[in-house]
Short mmCIF file of C-alpha atoms in Angstrom, two decimals:
data_model
loop_
_atom_site.label_atom_id
_atom_site.label_comp_id
_atom_site.label_asym_id
_atom_site.label_seq_id
_atom_site.Cartn_x
_atom_site.Cartn_y
_atom_site.Cartn_z
CA LEU U 24 92.30 88.63 89.27
CA LEU U 25 94.54 91.43 90.50
CA ASP U 26 93.10 93.76 87.86
CA ALA U 27 89.61 92.83 89.08
CA LEU U 28 90.65 93.61 92.67
CA VAL U 29 91.98 97.02 91.62
CA THR U 30 88.76 97.80 89.74
CA ALA U 31 86.55 96.64 92.62
CA SER U 32 88.59 98.58 95.18
CA GLU U 33 88.24 101.80 93.22
CA ALA U 34 84.51 101.22 92.78
CA ALA U 35 84.28 100.85 96.57
CA GLY U 36 86.19 104.11 97.11
CA PHE U 37 89.56 102.74 98.23
CA TRP U 38 92.43 104.94 97.10
CA THR U 39 95.35 102.81 98.34
CA LEU U 40 96.08 99.09 98.12
CA GLN U 41 99.06 97.46 99.83
CA ALA U 42 100.78 94.12 99.37
CA GLY U 43 103.57 92.26 101.15
CA ILE U 44 105.62 89.99 98.87
CA PHE U 45 108.72 87.87 99.41
CA PRO U 46 111.55 89.51 97.40
CA GLU U 47 112.48 86.26 95.66
CA ASN U 48 108.94 85.95 94.27
CA VAL U 49 109.91 87.95 91.20
CA ALA U 50 106.84 86.90 89.19
CA SER U 51 104.51 88.31 91.86
CA VAL U 52 106.51 91.54 92.15
CA ARG U 53 106.34 92.01 88.35
CA LEU U 54 102.61 91.24 88.29
CA HIS U 55 101.96 93.87 90.94
CA GLU U 56 104.15 96.39 89.10
CA ARG U 57 102.14 95.81 85.90
CA CYS U 58 98.98 96.59 87.88
CA GLY U 59 100.38 99.91 89.10
CA PHE U 60 102.00 98.90 92.40
CA ARG U 61 105.42 100.21 93.39
CA ILE U 62 107.89 99.12 96.05
CA VAL U 63 107.70 101.51 99.01
CA GLY U 64 109.78 99.61 101.54
CA ARG U 65 111.25 96.41 102.84
CA ARG U 66 110.58 94.78 106.20
CA GLU U 67 113.74 92.91 107.11
CA ARG U 68 113.61 89.61 108.96
CA ILE U 69 109.92 90.08 109.67
CA GLY U 70 109.17 86.43 110.31
CA GLN U 71 110.41 82.88 110.04
CA MET U 72 109.37 80.32 107.47
CA HIS U 73 110.78 76.81 107.80
CA GLY U 74 113.31 78.13 110.32
CA VAL U 75 114.65 80.87 108.01
CA TRP U 76 114.16 84.57 108.69
CA ARG U 77 112.44 86.24 105.73
CA ASP U 78 112.19 89.78 104.41
CA VAL U 79 109.01 91.13 102.83
CA LEU U 80 108.76 93.85 100.18
CA LEU U 81 106.02 96.40 100.83
CA MET U 82 104.21 97.39 97.65
CA GLU U 83 101.55 100.05 97.26
CA ARG U 84 99.15 101.23 94.58
CA ARG U 85 97.39 104.57 94.78
CA SER U 86 94.32 105.16 92.66
CA SER U 87 94.43 107.78 89.95
CA ILE U 88 90.64 108.25 90.14
CA VAL U 89 89.73 107.97 93.84
CA GLY U 90 90.74 110.72 96.24
CA VAL U 91 92.10 113.09 93.62
#
């Protein structure tokens, strides 16, 4: 599905996609990396879930065919 999103976004002219992922969700981070995303930052203690403050990794993918 993520590959389909990347393809559709490029067809629509989007050159950047962004994602916010919990750092402990290693499978999701790896999936995004395989689809060309890279970690560009970390938002520390951005919100609470079940009473625990959580960080979020910021990931970004820039198209190699749109906007070049």
